[in-house]
PDB file of C-alpha atoms in Angstrom:
ATOM      1  CA  MET O   1      39.554 138.767  86.062  1.00  0.00           C
ATOM      2  CA  GLY O   2      40.354 141.297  83.226  1.00  0.00           C
ATOM      3  CA  ALA O   3      40.853 144.360  85.773  1.00  0.00           C
ATOM      4  CA  LEU O   4      43.186 142.220  87.900  1.00  0.00           C
ATOM      5  CA  LEU O   5      45.248 140.615  84.956  1.00  0.00           C
ATOM      6  CA  ILE O   6      45.755 144.212  83.492  1.00  0.00           C
ATOM      7  CA  LYS O   7      46.559 145.791  87.083  1.00  0.00           C
ATOM      8  CA  TYR O   8      48.341 143.040  88.481  1.00  0.00           C
ATOM      9  CA  PRO O   9      49.404 140.531  85.892  1.00  0.00           C
ATOM     10  CA  ASP O  10      52.320 138.928  88.079  1.00  0.00           C
ATOM     11  CA  ASP O  11      49.492 138.680  91.098  1.00  0.00           C
ATOM     12  CA  THR O  12      47.041 137.689  89.370  1.00  0.00           C
ATOM     13  CA  ALA O  13      48.779 134.629  87.336  1.00  0.00           C
ATOM     14  CA  VAL O  14      50.047 133.536  91.105  1.00  0.00           C
ATOM     15  CA  TRP O  15      46.736 132.938  92.329  1.00  0.00           C
ATOM     16  CA  LEU O  16      45.578 131.231  89.469  1.00  0.00           C
ATOM     17  CA  THR O  17      47.969 128.685  89.854  1.00  0.00           C
ATOM     18  CA  MET O  18      46.716 128.653  93.574  1.00  0.00           C
ATOM     19  CA  ALA O  19      43.248 128.133  92.879  1.00  0.00           C
ATOM     20  CA  ILE O  20      44.045 125.378  90.266  1.00  0.00           C
ATOM     21  CA  GLY O  21      46.367 124.035  92.946  1.00  0.00           C
ATOM     22  CA  GLY O  22      43.256 124.023  95.271  1.00  0.00           C
ATOM     23  CA  LEU O  23      40.435 122.335  92.889  1.00  0.00           C
ATOM     24  CA  PHE O  24      43.269 119.383  91.553  1.00  0.00           C
ATOM     25  CA  LEU O  25      44.393 119.090  95.684  1.00  0.00           C
ATOM     26  CA  LEU O  26      40.347 118.870  96.883  1.00  0.00           C
ATOM     27  CA  SER O  27      39.827 116.412  93.523  1.00  0.00           C
ATOM     28  CA  GLY O  28      42.559 114.138  94.550  1.00  0.00           C
ATOM     29  CA  ILE O  29      41.688 113.943  97.797  1.00  0.00           C
ATOM     30  CA  ILE O  30      37.915 112.712  97.193  1.00  0.00           C
ATOM     31  CA  SER O  31      39.048 110.209  94.331  1.00  0.00           C
ATOM     32  CA  CYS O  32      41.617 108.389  97.307  1.00  0.00           C
ATOM     33  CA  ILE O  33      38.895 108.904  99.579  1.00  0.00           C
ATOM     34  CA  SER O  34      36.566 107.299  97.746  1.00  0.00           C
ATOM     35  CA  TYR O  35      38.359 104.277  96.773  1.00  0.00           C
ATOM     36  CA  PHE O  36      39.605 103.872 100.375  1.00  0.00           C
ATOM     37  CA  PHE O  37      36.004 103.655 101.175  1.00  0.00           C
ATOM     38  CA  VAL O  38      35.204 101.178  98.589  1.00  0.00           C
ATOM     39  CA  THR O  39      38.226  99.161  99.184  1.00  0.00           C
ATOM     40  CA  ARG O  40      36.793  98.486 102.956  1.00  0.00           C
ATOM     41  CA  ARG O  41      33.221  97.375 101.562  1.00  0.00           C
ATOM     42  CA  ASP O  42      32.584  93.738 102.511  1.00  0.00           C
ATOM     43  CA  ASP O  43      30.321  93.204  99.169  1.00  0.00           C
ATOM     44  CA  THR O  44      32.985  92.463  96.692  1.00  0.00           C
ATOM     45  CA  ALA O  45      32.911  90.031  94.884  1.00  0.00           C
ATOM     46  CA  THR O  46      35.544  87.801  92.292  1.00  0.00           C
ATOM     47  CA  VAL O  47      35.026  85.820  89.467  1.00  0.00           C
ATOM     48  CA  PHE O  48      37.290  82.886  88.845  1.00  0.00           C
ATOM     49  CA  ASP O  49      37.424  80.498  85.819  1.00  0.00           C
ATOM     50  CA  SER O  50      38.073  76.603  85.603  1.00  0.00           C
ATOM     51  CA  ASP O  51      42.184  77.467  86.388  1.00  0.00           C
ATOM     52  CA  GLY O  52      41.510  79.660  89.235  1.00  0.00           C
ATOM     53  CA  ARG O  53      42.641  82.599  87.387  1.00  0.00           C
ATOM     54  CA  VAL O  54      40.860  85.630  88.075  1.00  0.00           C
ATOM     55  CA  ILE O  55      38.403  86.702  85.085  1.00  0.00           C
ATOM     56  CA  ALA O  56      36.307  89.366  86.790  1.00  0.00           C
ATOM     57  CA  CYS O  57      36.253  92.107  90.012  1.00  0.00           C
ATOM     58  CA  ASN O  58      34.969  94.952  91.138  1.00  0.00           C
ATOM     59  CA  ARG O  59      37.761  96.250  93.050  1.00  0.00           C
ATOM     60  CA  PRO O  60      38.607  99.420  91.586  1.00  0.00           C
ATOM     61  CA  THR O  61      42.001 100.122  90.141  1.00  0.00           C
ATOM     62  CA  PHE O  62      44.358 102.215  92.470  1.00  0.00           C
ATOM     63  CA  PRO O  63      43.623 105.985  92.566  1.00  0.00           C
ATOM     64  CA  ILE O  64      46.833 107.069  90.402  1.00  0.00           C
ATOM     65  CA  VAL O  65      45.611 110.051  89.215  1.00  0.00           C
ATOM     66  CA  GLY O  66      43.902 111.217  92.312  1.00  0.00           C
ATOM     67  CA  VAL O  67      47.117 110.774  93.860  1.00  0.00           C
ATOM     68  CA  GLY O  68      48.832 112.664  91.436  1.00  0.00           C
ATOM     69  CA  SER O  69      46.295 115.379  91.842  1.00  0.00           C
ATOM     70  CA  VAL O  70      46.974 115.453  95.747  1.00  0.00           C
ATOM     71  CA  ALA O  71      50.554 116.025  94.862  1.00  0.00           C
ATOM     72  CA  LEU O  72      50.199 118.513  92.166  1.00  0.00           C
ATOM     73  CA  GLY O  73      47.860 120.476  94.412  1.00  0.00           C
ATOM     74  CA  LEU O  74      50.124 121.137  97.367  1.00  0.00           C
ATOM     75  CA  LEU O  75      52.861 122.363  94.757  1.00  0.00           C
ATOM     76  CA  LEU O  76      50.872 124.440  93.089  1.00  0.00           C
ATOM     77  CA  VAL O  77      49.585 125.770  96.341  1.00  0.00           C
ATOM     78  CA  ILE O  78      53.010 125.442  98.230  1.00  0.00           C
ATOM     79  CA  SER O  79      54.927 126.511  94.880  1.00  0.00           C
ATOM     80  CA  PRO O  80      53.372 128.712  92.608  1.00  0.00           C
ATOM     81  CA  ALA O  81      55.276 130.690  91.314  1.00  0.00           C
ATOM     82  CA  MET O  82      57.669 127.801  90.927  1.00  0.00           C
ATOM     83  CA  VAL O  83      55.566 125.746  89.195  1.00  0.00           C
ATOM     84  CA  ILE O  84      54.710 128.373  86.671  1.00  0.00           C
ATOM     85  CA  ASN O  85      57.870 127.734  84.806  1.00  0.00           C
ATOM     86  CA  PHE O  86      57.207 124.405  84.441  1.00  0.00           C
ATOM     87  CA  LEU O  87      53.476 124.452  84.151  1.00  0.00           C
ATOM     88  CA  SER O  88      53.539 122.576  80.101  1.00  0.00           C
ATOM     89  CA  TYR O  89      55.848 119.608  81.677  1.00  0.00           C
ATOM     90  CA  ILE O  90      53.270 119.012  85.065  1.00  0.00           C
ATOM     91  CA  LEU O  91      50.295 118.773  83.365  1.00  0.00           C
ATOM     92  CA  GLY O  92      52.092 116.616  80.418  1.00  0.00           C
ATOM     93  CA  GLY O  93      53.079 114.347  84.122  1.00  0.00           C
ATOM     94  CA  ILE O  94      49.211 114.408  84.269  1.00  0.00           C
ATOM     95  CA  LEU O  95      47.800 113.669  81.336  1.00  0.00           C
ATOM     96  CA  ILE O  96      50.359 110.648  81.199  1.00  0.00           C
ATOM     97  CA  LEU O  97      49.411 109.455  84.692  1.00  0.00           C
ATOM     98  CA  GLY O  98      45.656 109.749  83.518  1.00  0.00           C
ATOM     99  CA  ALA O  99      46.294 108.167  80.655  1.00  0.00           C
ATOM    100  CA  ILE O 100      47.575 104.818  82.146  1.00  0.00           C
ATOM    101  CA  ASN O 101      44.873 104.434  84.659  1.00  0.00           C
ATOM    102  CA  GLN O 102      42.305 105.127  81.965  1.00  0.00           C
ATOM    103  CA  MET O 103      44.421 101.982  80.703  1.00  0.00           C
ATOM    104  CA  LEU O 104      44.284  99.689  83.417  1.00  0.00           C
ATOM    105  CA  ASN O 105      40.896 100.705  83.732  1.00  0.00           C
ATOM    106  CA  ILE O 106      40.038  99.372  80.290  1.00  0.00           C
ATOM    107  CA  ILE O 107      42.180  96.491  80.838  1.00  0.00           C
ATOM    108  CA  ALA O 108      40.016  95.735  83.737  1.00  0.00           C
ATOM    109  CA  ALA O 109      36.643  96.090  81.637  1.00  0.00           C
ATOM    110  CA  GLY O 110      37.458  93.572  79.461  1.00  0.00           C
ATOM    111  CA  ARG O 111      37.738  90.708  82.221  1.00  0.00           C
ATOM    112  CA  LEU O 112      34.460  91.983  82.866  1.00  0.00           C
ATOM    113  CA  GLY O 113      33.577  90.939  78.923  1.00  0.00           C
ATOM    114  CA  ARG O 114      34.258  92.309  75.853  1.00  0.00           C
ATOM    115  CA  ILE O 115      34.549  95.812  74.873  1.00  0.00           C
ATOM    116  CA  THR O 116      34.824  98.147  71.826  1.00  0.00           C
ATOM    117  CA  PRO O 117      38.290  98.956  71.155  1.00  0.00           C
ATOM    118  CA  ALA O 118      37.258 102.586  70.265  1.00  0.00           C
ATOM    119  CA  LEU O 119      37.652 103.066  73.690  1.00  0.00           C
ATOM    120  CA  TRP O 120      41.790 102.970  73.738  1.00  0.00           C
ATOM    121  CA  ILE O 121      40.955 105.744  71.240  1.00  0.00           C
ATOM    122  CA  SER O 122      41.203 108.778  74.113  1.00  0.00           C
ATOM    123  CA  PRO O 123      44.051 107.152  76.255  1.00  0.00           C
ATOM    124  CA  VAL O 124      46.687 106.419  73.223  1.00  0.00           C
ATOM    125  CA  LEU O 125      45.688 110.257  71.870  1.00  0.00           C
ATOM    126  CA  VAL O 126      45.933 111.835  76.126  1.00  0.00           C
ATOM    127  CA  LEU O 127      48.877 109.550  76.321  1.00  0.00           C
ATOM    128  CA  ILE O 128      50.800 110.552  72.717  1.00  0.00           C
ATOM    129  CA  ILE O 129      50.389 114.334  73.488  1.00  0.00           C
ATOM    130  CA  GLY O 130      51.339 114.357  77.321  1.00  0.00           C
ATOM    131  CA  MET O 131      54.727 113.007  76.371  1.00  0.00           C
ATOM    132  CA  ILE O 132      55.328 114.977  73.747  1.00  0.00           C
ATOM    133  CA  ALA O 133      54.644 117.745  76.799  1.00  0.00           C
ATOM    134  CA  ILE O 134      57.374 116.854  77.999  1.00  0.00           C
ATOM    135  CA  ILE O 135      60.032 115.694  75.807  1.00  0.00           C
ATOM    136  CA  LYS O 136      59.066 117.645  72.850  1.00  0.00           C
ATOM    137  CA  PRO O 137      57.171 120.405  74.126  1.00  0.00           C
ATOM    138  CA  MET O 138      58.069 122.949  70.635  1.00  0.00           C
ATOM    139  CA  TRP O 139      56.209 120.612  68.885  1.00  0.00           C
ATOM    140  CA  ILE O 140      53.218 121.969  70.057  1.00  0.00           C
ATOM    141  CA  ALA O 141      54.872 125.861  71.384  1.00  0.00           C
ATOM    142  CA  GLY O 142      52.322 127.563  69.591  1.00  0.00           C
ATOM    143  CA  ALA O 143      49.718 127.172  72.268  1.00  0.00           C
ATOM    144  CA  PRO O 144      51.379 123.983  74.829  1.00  0.00           C
ATOM    145  CA  LEU O 145      47.787 125.078  77.147  1.00  0.00           C
ATOM    146  CA  VAL O 146      45.839 125.597  74.933  1.00  0.00           C
ATOM    147  CA  ILE O 147      46.486 122.064  73.626  1.00  0.00           C
ATOM    148  CA  ILE O 148      46.929 120.349  76.674  1.00  0.00           C
ATOM    149  CA  GLY O 149      43.262 121.935  78.448  1.00  0.00           C
ATOM    150  CA  TRP O 150      41.617 120.616  75.683  1.00  0.00           C
ATOM    151  CA  CYS O 151      43.485 117.280  76.262  1.00  0.00           C
ATOM    152  CA  LEU O 152      42.394 117.062  79.845  1.00  0.00           C
ATOM    153  CA  LEU O 153      39.019 118.157  79.096  1.00  0.00           C
ATOM    154  CA  LEU O 154      38.935 114.970  76.668  1.00  0.00           C
ATOM    155  CA  TYR O 155      40.487 113.032  79.557  1.00  0.00           C
ATOM    156  CA  GLY O 156      37.544 114.192  81.947  1.00  0.00           C
ATOM    157  CA  VAL O 157      34.497 113.581  79.448  1.00  0.00           C
ATOM    158  CA  THR O 158      35.995 109.709  78.516  1.00  0.00           C
ATOM    159  CA  GLU O 159      36.258 109.206  82.120  1.00  0.00           C
ATOM    160  CA  VAL O 160      32.969 109.902  83.202  1.00  0.00           C
ATOM    161  CA  VAL O 161      31.459 108.113  79.996  1.00  0.00           C
ATOM    162  CA  ASN O 162      33.808 105.252  80.423  1.00  0.00           C
ATOM    163  CA  GLU O 163      33.020 104.666  84.530  1.00  0.00           C
ATOM    164  CA  LEU O 164      29.701 104.548  84.201  1.00  0.00           C
ATOM    165  CA  LYS O 165      29.445 101.820  80.968  1.00  0.00           C
ATOM    166  CA  ILE O 166      31.809  99.732  83.118  1.00  0.00           C
ATOM    167  CA  ASN O 167      30.117 100.409  86.420  1.00  0.00           C
ATOM    168  CA  ALA O 168      26.617  99.446  84.724  1.00  0.00           C
ATOM    169  CA  HIS O 169      28.416  96.320  83.130  1.00  0.00           C
ATOM    170  CA  ARG O 170      29.528  95.522  86.909  1.00  0.00           C
ATOM    171  CA  LYS O 171      25.771  95.487  88.371  1.00  0.00           C
ATOM    172  CA  LYS O 172      24.775  93.683  85.552  1.00  0.00           C
ATOM    173  CA  ILE O 173      27.243  91.084  86.224  1.00  0.00           C
ATOM    174  CA  GLU O 174      26.510  91.214  89.796  1.00  0.00           C
ATOM    175  CA  ARG O 175      22.568  90.525  89.248  1.00  0.00           C
ATOM    176  CA  TYR O 176      23.917  87.336  87.280  1.00  0.00           C
ATOM    177  CA  MET O 177      26.384  86.062  90.092  1.00  0.00           C
ATOM    178  CA  ALA O 178      22.991  86.881  92.750  1.00  0.00           C
ATOM    179  CA  LYS O 179      20.374  84.651  90.678  1.00  0.00           C
ATOM    180  CA  GLY O 180      23.147  82.267  90.478  1.00  0.00           C
ATOM    181  CA  ARG O 181      23.618  81.709  93.855  1.00  0.00           C
ATOM    182  CA  LYS O 182      19.870  81.795  94.451  1.00  0.00           C
ATOM    183  CA  LEU O 183      19.288  79.354  91.566  1.00  0.00           C
ATOM    184  CA  ASP O 184      21.910  76.759  93.580  1.00  0.00           C
ATOM    185  CA  ILE O 185      20.382  77.871  96.985  1.00  0.00           C
ATOM    186  CA  ASP O 186      16.744  76.970  94.944  1.00  0.00           C
ATOM    187  CA  ASP O 187      18.026  73.745  93.892  1.00  0.00           C
ATOM    188  CA  ALA O 188      19.542  72.578  97.072  1.00  0.00           C
ATOM    189  CA  VAL O 189      16.168  73.176  99.014  1.00  0.00           C
ATOM    190  CA  GLU O 190      14.469  71.222  96.516  1.00  0.00           C
ATOM    191  CA  ILE O 191      17.418  67.944  96.388  1.00  0.00           C
ATOM    192  CA  LYS O 192      16.947  68.466 100.303  1.00  0.00           C
ATOM    193  CA  ASP O 193      13.057  68.268 100.087  1.00  0.00           C
ATOM    194  CA  ASN O 194      13.219  65.383  98.099  1.00  0.00           C
ATOM    195  CA  ALA O 195      15.613  63.586  99.858  1.00  0.00           C
ATOM    196  CA  THR O 196      13.956  64.075 103.626  1.00  0.00           C
ATOM    197  CA  GLU O 197      10.363  62.189 100.980  1.00  0.00           C
ATOM    198  CA  ILE O 198      12.767  59.759  99.725  1.00  0.00           C
ATOM    199  CA  LYS O 199      13.532  58.788 103.838  1.00  0.00           C
ATOM    200  CA  ASP O 200       9.982  59.118 104.626  1.00  0.00           C
ATOM    201  CA  ASP O 201       8.613  56.834 101.692  1.00  0.00           C
ATOM    202  CA  ALA O 202      11.594  54.236 103.072  1.00  0.00           C
ATOM    203  CA  GLN O 203      10.314  54.288 106.751  1.00  0.00           C
TER     204      GLN O 203
END
């Protein structure tokens, strides 16, 4: 890679941009396909309170970052030379979309149970850096791509950790709901058996 940068600095930048675009495109397509496969399943469960409001639902949130990754990937692959000049702004936009997506996931997780306020630190920080990269890029002019890169790394790690925690909590609620349905069925069978015995005694 160093030899390519020395021999063909401009072309290598374009190739790297196209390679990054391909990765964004691939990850976005996988995210969108996973979302549509999950939403077509019939085992989604929704919990309502006494007023009929939804308090828990295992339906996944719309993949905002996935759609943004597909759009960015196409742009990077089709027009890499044009994108290089605006890469900081584009990555800033990805950070904002990612932060919003994380906030939506945290809000959805809050409906399943109590969550720690520490989960909000990462999306708020990523959102602030993304807005700075777009509105006031000179504030991080020293190393904009390095700072954005660290934020993307932070977003990726926290996204994985949060998703694992939310899925574990969701499965716990699903097991609780399944256990509750089994108890209801057992109670109904017991009541039916008692009613049958009473009817036989009466005869």
